[in-house]
Short mmCIF file of C-alpha atoms in Angstrom, two decimals:
data_model
loop_
_atom_site.label_atom_id
_atom_site.label_comp_id
_atom_site.label_asym_id
_atom_site.label_seq_id
_atom_site.Cartn_x
_atom_site.Cartn_y
_atom_site.Cartn_z
CA UNK H 326 89.62 -91.28 110.23
CA UNK H 327 92.78 -92.98 109.13
CA UNK H 328 95.52 -90.72 110.35
CA UNK H 329 98.25 -92.83 109.18
CA UNK H 330 96.85 -92.66 105.84
CA UNK H 331 96.96 -88.96 106.01
CA UNK H 332 100.48 -88.87 107.04
CA UNK H 333 101.59 -91.26 104.42
CA UNK H 334 100.02 -89.13 101.76
CA UNK H 335 101.26 -85.64 102.77
CA UNK H 336 104.74 -85.77 101.35
CA UNK H 337 103.45 -86.99 97.64
CA UNK H 338 100.47 -84.46 97.87
CA UNK H 339 103.27 -81.66 98.80
CA UNK H 340 105.56 -82.78 96.01
CA UNK H 341 102.75 -82.35 93.54
CA UNK H 342 101.98 -78.80 94.35
CA UNK H 343 105.74 -77.75 94.25
CA UNK H 344 105.86 -79.71 90.81
CA UNK H 345 102.93 -77.38 89.75
CA UNK H 346 104.90 -74.16 90.86
CA UNK H 347 103.98 -73.70 94.25
CA UNK H 348 106.86 -72.37 96.49
CA UNK H 349 107.52 -74.89 99.49
CA UNK H 350 106.25 -72.76 102.32
CA UNK H 351 103.10 -71.90 100.65
CA UNK H 352 102.38 -75.33 99.34
CA UNK H 353 102.89 -76.69 102.93
CA UNK H 354 100.27 -74.34 104.37
CA UNK H 355 98.11 -75.31 101.74
CA UNK H 356 98.43 -79.00 102.29
CA UNK H 357 97.96 -78.39 106.05
CA UNK H 358 94.79 -76.86 105.31
CA UNK H 359 93.67 -79.75 103.11
CA UNK H 360 94.56 -82.16 105.78
CA UNK H 361 92.32 -80.17 108.39
CA UNK H 362 89.46 -80.41 105.84
CA UNK H 363 90.04 -84.11 105.35
CA UNK H 364 89.92 -84.82 109.24
CA UNK H 365 86.55 -82.75 109.16
CA UNK H 366 84.64 -84.28 106.06
CA UNK H 367 85.97 -87.83 105.43
CA UNK H 368 84.56 -89.46 108.30
CA UNK H 369 81.12 -88.65 107.05
CA UNK H 370 82.08 -88.63 103.27
CA UNK H 371 85.23 -90.73 102.42
CA UNK H 372 86.61 -90.03 98.90
CA UNK H 373 87.32 -92.81 96.30
CA UNK H 374 90.62 -91.26 95.68
CA UNK H 375 92.22 -89.89 98.97
CA UNK H 376 95.38 -88.39 97.21
CA UNK H 377 93.61 -87.04 94.50
CA UNK H 378 91.15 -85.40 96.82
CA UNK H 379 93.93 -83.84 98.85
CA UNK H 380 95.64 -82.62 95.95
CA UNK H 381 92.59 -80.98 94.52
CA UNK H 382 91.85 -79.36 97.86
CA UNK H 383 95.24 -78.39 98.56
CA UNK H 384 95.79 -76.75 95.27
CA UNK H 385 92.56 -74.68 95.54
CA UNK H 386 93.86 -73.61 98.97
CA UNK H 387 97.21 -72.48 97.26
CA UNK H 388 95.29 -70.45 94.38
CA UNK H 389 93.06 -68.87 97.18
CA UNK H 390 96.00 -67.94 99.29
CA UNK H 391 97.87 -66.61 96.21
CA UNK H 392 95.25 -64.32 94.81
CA UNK H 393 94.57 -62.96 98.33
CA UNK H 394 98.32 -62.20 98.89
CA UNK H 395 98.32 -60.48 95.36
CA UNK H 396 95.51 -58.34 96.48
CA UNK H 397 97.22 -57.48 99.66
CA UNK H 398 100.51 -56.39 97.76
CA UNK H 399 98.42 -54.19 95.55
CA UNK H 400 97.05 -52.30 98.30
CA UNK H 401 100.29 -52.01 100.07
CA UNK H 402 101.86 -50.71 96.96
CA UNK H 403 98.85 -48.01 96.68
CA UNK H 404 99.54 -46.92 100.30
CA UNK H 405 103.41 -46.66 99.41
CA UNK H 406 102.69 -44.39 96.72
CA UNK H 407 100.35 -42.12 98.60
CA UNK H 408 101.45 -38.47 98.29
CA UNK H 409 102.66 -36.42 101.26
CA UNK H 410 100.27 -34.82 103.72
CA UNK H 411 98.80 -31.95 102.07
CA UNK H 412 95.37 -30.84 100.22
CA UNK H 413 93.98 -33.81 98.79
CA UNK H 414 90.61 -34.73 97.21
CA UNK H 415 87.79 -35.57 99.97
CA UNK H 416 86.75 -38.65 98.61
CA UNK H 417 89.22 -41.79 98.79
CA UNK H 418 89.01 -43.96 95.69
CA UNK H 419 89.38 -47.12 97.69
CA UNK H 420 86.50 -45.99 100.22
CA UNK H 421 84.28 -45.36 97.16
CA UNK H 422 84.53 -48.73 95.83
CA UNK H 423 83.34 -49.97 99.17
CA UNK H 424 80.24 -47.83 98.85
CA UNK H 425 79.62 -48.78 95.31
CA UNK H 426 79.95 -52.48 95.94
CA UNK H 427 77.30 -52.09 98.95
CA UNK H 428 74.82 -51.53 96.06
CA UNK H 429 71.18 -50.73 97.17
CA UNK H 430 69.96 -53.71 94.93
CA UNK H 431 71.82 -56.18 97.29
CA UNK H 432 70.90 -57.38 100.58
CA UNK H 433 73.32 -56.26 103.21
CA UNK H 434 74.75 -59.85 103.69
CA UNK H 435 75.39 -60.15 99.93
CA UNK H 436 76.82 -56.74 99.46
CA UNK H 437 79.36 -57.55 102.47
CA UNK H 438 80.34 -60.77 100.66
CA UNK H 439 80.76 -59.26 97.46
CA UNK H 440 82.84 -56.19 98.80
CA UNK H 441 85.06 -58.56 100.76
CA UNK H 442 85.74 -60.58 97.63
CA UNK H 443 86.12 -57.94 95.24
CA UNK H 444 87.75 -55.06 97.02
CA UNK H 445 88.84 -56.56 100.41
CA UNK H 446 90.81 -59.33 98.69
CA UNK H 447 89.71 -61.88 100.88
CA UNK H 448 89.06 -65.58 99.68
CA UNK H 449 85.66 -67.27 99.61
CA UNK H 450 86.94 -69.41 102.43
CA UNK H 451 87.81 -66.65 104.61
CA UNK H 452 84.60 -64.93 103.96
CA UNK H 453 82.48 -68.22 104.70
CA UNK H 454 84.70 -68.67 107.97
CA UNK H 455 83.56 -65.05 109.10
CA UNK H 456 79.71 -65.77 108.23
CA UNK H 457 79.62 -69.32 109.90
CA UNK H 458 78.62 -71.03 106.47
CA UNK H 459 79.94 -73.55 104.18
CA UNK H 460 82.49 -72.22 101.45
CA UNK H 461 80.24 -73.54 98.71
CA UNK H 462 77.10 -71.52 100.23
CA UNK H 463 79.27 -68.51 100.23
CA UNK H 464 80.45 -68.87 96.76
CA UNK H 465 76.75 -69.27 95.56
CA UNK H 466 75.85 -65.85 97.37
CA UNK H 467 78.79 -64.00 95.77
CA UNK H 468 77.97 -65.24 92.32
CA UNK H 469 74.20 -64.26 92.97
CA UNK H 470 75.59 -60.78 94.05
CA UNK H 471 77.75 -60.48 90.98
CA UNK H 472 74.95 -61.32 88.64
CA UNK H 473 72.72 -58.81 90.39
CA UNK H 474 74.94 -55.88 89.90
CA UNK H 475 76.24 -57.04 86.47
CA UNK H 476 73.64 -54.67 84.73
CA UNK H 477 73.07 -52.09 87.43
CA UNK H 478 74.20 -48.62 87.27
CA UNK H 479 76.50 -47.71 90.15
CA UNK H 480 75.09 -44.25 90.63
CA UNK H 481 73.51 -45.05 94.00
CA UNK H 482 76.17 -45.95 96.67
CA UNK H 483 75.30 -48.25 99.49
CA UNK H 484 74.42 -47.35 103.20
CA UNK H 485 77.08 -46.65 105.74
CA UNK H 486 76.02 -49.44 107.85
CA UNK H 487 77.01 -51.98 105.43
CA UNK H 488 80.33 -50.33 104.44
CA UNK H 489 81.08 -50.25 108.26
CA UNK H 490 80.46 -53.93 108.51
CA UNK H 491 82.72 -54.90 105.73
CA UNK H 492 85.46 -52.44 107.03
CA UNK H 493 85.48 -54.32 110.49
CA UNK H 494 85.48 -57.83 108.70
CA UNK H 495 88.44 -56.86 106.73
CA UNK H 496 90.08 -55.49 109.89
CA UNK H 497 89.33 -58.74 111.50
CA UNK H 498 91.03 -60.67 108.87
CA UNK H 499 93.99 -58.55 108.92
CA UNK H 500 94.24 -58.93 112.62
CA UNK H 501 93.91 -62.61 112.46
CA UNK H 502 97.33 -62.70 110.49
CA UNK H 503 95.75 -64.48 107.51
CA UNK H 504 96.25 -61.26 105.41
CA UNK H 505 97.63 -57.82 106.42
CA UNK H 506 94.69 -55.64 106.07
CA UNK H 507 94.20 -54.30 109.63
CA UNK H 508 96.04 -50.96 109.06
CA UNK H 509 94.11 -50.20 105.82
CA UNK H 510 90.93 -50.92 107.44
CA UNK H 511 91.87 -48.37 110.19
CA UNK H 512 92.91 -45.92 107.57
CA UNK H 513 89.56 -46.06 105.55
CA UNK H 514 87.60 -45.99 108.65
CA UNK H 515 89.30 -42.78 109.87
CA UNK H 516 88.44 -41.25 106.38
CA UNK H 517 84.89 -42.65 106.63
CA UNK H 518 84.59 -41.04 110.28
CA UNK H 519 85.79 -37.62 108.93
CA UNK H 520 83.28 -37.68 105.90
CA UNK H 521 79.82 -38.78 107.42
CA UNK H 522 78.01 -37.90 110.62
CA UNK H 523 76.67 -41.45 111.42
CA UNK H 524 76.01 -42.77 114.98
CA UNK H 525 78.05 -45.92 114.87
CA UNK H 526 80.99 -44.92 112.55
CA UNK H 527 83.07 -44.08 115.80
CA UNK H 528 82.29 -47.55 117.23
CA UNK H 529 84.19 -49.59 114.68
CA UNK H 530 87.11 -47.04 114.79
CA UNK H 531 87.38 -47.21 118.44
CA UNK H 532 87.10 -51.03 118.66
CA UNK H 533 89.78 -51.35 115.75
CA UNK H 534 92.34 -49.13 117.51
CA UNK H 535 91.76 -50.98 120.88
CA UNK H 536 92.24 -54.49 119.19
CA UNK H 537 95.14 -53.13 117.23
CA UNK H 538 96.84 -51.79 120.37
CA UNK H 539 97.43 -55.30 121.47
CA UNK H 540 98.68 -56.79 118.19
CA UNK H 541 102.44 -56.76 119.15
CA UNK H 542 101.70 -58.74 122.39
CA UNK H 543 99.36 -61.52 120.65
CA UNK H 544 102.06 -63.77 119.38
CA UNK H 545 105.25 -65.21 121.08
CA UNK H 546 108.66 -65.04 119.08
CA UNK H 547 108.12 -68.50 117.90
CA UNK H 548 104.72 -67.42 116.37
CA UNK H 549 102.51 -68.98 118.77
CA UNK H 550 99.37 -67.34 120.09
CA UNK H 551 99.39 -65.71 123.67
CA UNK H 552 96.11 -65.58 125.26
CA UNK H 553 94.81 -62.15 126.55
CA UNK H 554 95.28 -63.07 130.11
CA UNK H 555 98.85 -63.88 129.45
CA UNK H 556 99.82 -61.06 127.31
CA UNK H 557 102.80 -58.59 128.11
CA UNK H 558 100.76 -55.53 128.80
CA UNK H 559 103.69 -53.34 128.68
CA UNK H 560 103.90 -54.17 124.75
CA UNK H 561 100.38 -52.77 124.27
CA UNK H 562 100.32 -49.54 122.27
CA UNK H 563 99.06 -47.00 125.02
CA UNK H 564 98.62 -44.05 122.45
CA UNK H 565 96.20 -46.29 120.40
CA UNK H 566 94.51 -47.15 123.48
CA UNK H 567 94.13 -43.65 124.84
CA UNK H 568 92.77 -42.60 121.17
CA UNK H 569 90.22 -45.63 121.00
CA UNK H 570 89.04 -44.77 124.56
CA UNK H 571 88.65 -41.11 123.76
CA UNK H 572 86.80 -41.83 120.43
CA UNK H 573 84.57 -44.38 122.39
CA UNK H 574 83.59 -42.06 125.11
CA UNK H 575 82.81 -39.14 122.58
CA UNK H 576 80.21 -41.63 120.78
CA UNK H 577 78.73 -43.08 124.04
CA UNK H 578 78.10 -39.49 125.01
CA UNK H 579 75.63 -39.18 122.14
CA UNK H 580 73.47 -41.88 123.73
CA UNK H 581 72.69 -43.68 120.41
CA UNK H 582 74.47 -47.09 121.21
CA UNK H 583 75.11 -49.53 118.48
CA UNK H 584 76.75 -53.15 118.40
CA UNK H 585 80.50 -51.82 117.68
CA UNK H 586 80.28 -49.32 120.60
CA UNK H 587 79.22 -52.18 122.95
CA UNK H 588 82.40 -54.20 121.52
CA UNK H 589 84.53 -51.23 121.91
CA UNK H 590 83.40 -50.71 125.51
CA UNK H 591 84.27 -54.34 126.32
CA UNK H 592 87.66 -53.97 124.63
CA UNK H 593 88.30 -50.81 126.60
CA UNK H 594 87.60 -52.72 130.03
CA UNK H 595 90.15 -55.14 128.96
CA UNK H 596 92.78 -52.12 127.83
CA UNK H 597 91.79 -50.39 131.45
CA UNK H 598 93.04 -53.39 133.61
CA UNK H 599 96.88 -52.97 134.64
CA UNK H 600 96.91 -56.97 135.14
CA UNK H 601 94.39 -59.69 134.13
CA UNK H 602 93.12 -60.45 137.38
CA UNK H 603 91.94 -56.84 137.84
CA UNK H 604 89.68 -56.92 134.76
CA UNK H 605 86.06 -55.76 135.51
CA UNK H 606 84.35 -58.83 134.34
CA UNK H 607 81.08 -57.86 135.93
CA UNK H 608 80.89 -54.75 133.68
CA UNK H 609 81.83 -56.90 130.80
CA UNK H 610 79.07 -59.29 131.34
CA UNK H 611 76.78 -56.31 131.46
CA UNK H 612 78.01 -54.94 128.25
CA UNK H 613 77.56 -58.34 126.62
CA UNK H 614 74.10 -58.31 127.79
CA UNK H 615 73.72 -55.30 125.77
CA UNK H 616 75.22 -56.84 122.70
CA UNK H 617 72.97 -59.81 123.07
CA UNK H 618 69.85 -57.29 123.18
CA UNK H 619 71.38 -55.46 119.93
CA UNK H 620 72.27 -58.44 118.07
CA UNK H 621 71.13 -61.78 119.37
CA UNK H 622 74.08 -63.16 117.93
CA UNK H 623 75.33 -66.78 118.89
CA UNK H 624 78.83 -65.73 118.76
CA UNK H 625 78.18 -63.01 121.30
CA UNK H 626 76.40 -65.35 123.44
CA UNK H 627 79.40 -67.81 123.21
CA UNK H 628 81.56 -64.91 124.33
CA UNK H 629 79.36 -63.90 127.02
CA UNK H 630 79.56 -67.36 128.42
CA UNK H 631 83.20 -66.87 128.97
CA UNK H 632 82.57 -63.64 130.66
CA UNK H 633 80.04 -65.16 132.99
CA UNK H 634 82.55 -67.80 133.92
CA UNK H 635 85.15 -65.33 134.70
CA UNK H 636 82.54 -63.07 136.82
CA UNK H 637 80.52 -65.68 138.58
CA UNK H 638 82.57 -68.90 138.40
CA UNK H 639 83.17 -71.77 135.76
CA UNK H 640 79.87 -73.64 136.69
CA UNK H 641 77.79 -70.36 135.90
CA UNK H 642 79.76 -69.96 132.60
CA UNK H 643 78.83 -73.68 131.81
CA UNK H 644 75.49 -73.10 132.47
CA UNK H 645 75.30 -70.06 130.01
CA UNK H 646 77.33 -72.41 127.33
CA UNK H 647 74.61 -74.85 127.81
CA UNK H 648 71.98 -72.93 126.02
CA UNK H 649 74.30 -72.35 122.84
CA UNK H 650 74.29 -74.72 119.77
CA UNK H 651 77.41 -76.85 120.43
CA UNK H 652 78.07 -76.88 116.52
CA UNK H 653 79.09 -73.14 116.79
CA UNK H 654 82.75 -72.67 115.83
CA UNK H 655 85.04 -72.28 118.85
CA UNK H 656 82.22 -73.81 121.42
CA UNK H 657 84.31 -76.75 122.08
CA UNK H 658 87.47 -74.32 123.03
CA UNK H 659 85.30 -72.26 125.25
CA UNK H 660 83.92 -75.41 126.80
CA UNK H 661 87.40 -76.77 127.46
CA UNK H 662 88.54 -73.46 129.01
CA UNK H 663 85.60 -73.54 131.42
CA UNK H 664 85.84 -77.37 132.55
CA UNK H 665 89.46 -76.62 133.08
CA UNK H 666 88.50 -73.73 135.45
CA UNK H 667 86.05 -76.08 137.03
CA UNK H 668 88.90 -78.46 137.72
CA UNK H 669 87.61 -81.18 135.24
CA UNK H 670 90.96 -81.74 133.40
CA UNK H 671 89.87 -84.92 131.54
CA UNK H 672 86.98 -83.51 129.84
CA UNK H 673 88.97 -80.21 129.17
CA UNK H 674 91.79 -81.93 127.67
CA UNK H 675 89.46 -83.86 125.35
CA UNK H 676 87.41 -80.87 124.24
CA UNK H 677 90.95 -78.97 123.89
CA UNK H 678 91.81 -81.68 121.37
CA UNK H 679 88.39 -81.64 119.67
CA UNK H 680 88.50 -77.92 119.33
CA UNK H 681 92.28 -78.26 117.72
CA UNK H 682 90.62 -80.40 114.93
CA UNK H 683 88.03 -77.85 114.18
CA UNK H 684 90.22 -74.73 114.44
CA UNK H 685 90.14 -72.45 111.26
CA UNK H 686 93.88 -71.61 111.18
CA UNK H 687 97.24 -73.46 111.93
CA UNK H 688 98.13 -70.87 114.77
CA UNK H 689 94.94 -71.65 116.77
CA UNK H 690 95.25 -75.32 116.21
CA UNK H 691 98.69 -75.43 117.53
CA UNK H 692 97.58 -73.29 120.37
CA UNK H 693 94.72 -75.64 121.26
CA UNK H 694 96.78 -78.73 120.76
CA UNK H 695 99.38 -77.39 123.14
CA UNK H 696 96.55 -76.82 125.74
CA UNK H 697 95.34 -80.44 125.36
CA UNK H 698 99.03 -81.81 125.70
CA UNK H 699 99.47 -79.57 128.85
CA UNK H 700 96.35 -80.86 130.60
CA UNK H 701 97.16 -84.47 129.85
CA UNK H 702 100.73 -84.05 131.13
CA UNK H 703 99.20 -82.87 134.58
CA UNK H 704 96.85 -85.74 134.70
CA UNK H 705 99.57 -88.15 134.41
CA UNK H 706 101.52 -86.61 137.29
#
């Protein structure tokens, strides 16, 4: 990868986007996304026209971001226009759209993808990232879903489980900071919990509240990410935590455990620790074991490796990590963290730098880059 070439092309690509009508800040973000994509793909498939390639990818990123922002603003306007509390219809139109897009003629994964795109306002790239698949693959999946329902009658809404999965993915995008949808996802999940008696509805609502309670502490004044262990717990929203824990305890008492309840239990254990050093990592590992049993998800196994490293030591965490495909997103970041805890600063610094190149957003990339620089500085002392 010719990084000097990328640096030299950046100003001219940025200028092209601005001439096409993009405001400077949005153009800069789009160009940064294109550069990250170039670092990822060019070594295996270098373009014949590097500048043209960068302009095309950056412009697509700008258009995607603009559309997502417009969808977000439309939803914010609707929230602002809501009537004052009082008698109201039991069915929320937005929630009904989620059910209609989760059509019985679609597979669960296709229904989720279509709803996120059509109602959630997420870009194809954001949805692909959530599902750990290439953007082109997700675009095809969404197109097939649209064709499937184009002639269908929307008189049979989809199931609750699919809608819950969509709502949590929408919340996750809002929580990550790419689009501001977290509060809207919580609002709709509250309405869903009031409407249906489903064993798992309380799980995502509790999980959203527990995660949302930490939102103010997740970033520093300069916008950089603050890891969970370093967050100022005095800034956590204790009312949201208390509500989330109460909802979770009521759900667990029904003895119908689902994956969202298990995730919420992990979040509650983090919220219960007055300081990071008092986190009950042994219980967290046990809940991750339940999650593995329920989902067999590689992402869950990756997170479990971190918990094992905290509960039983870095070597045990690395042993758990060895069984996980190293192409999984954030695998390098987890490996870097565990190697640092094990005292191997050289390997950890290299892996932090590798993880930074693969980071899905600028905030995470900057954080990982700083971690690599910190360890390199320590090694030189």
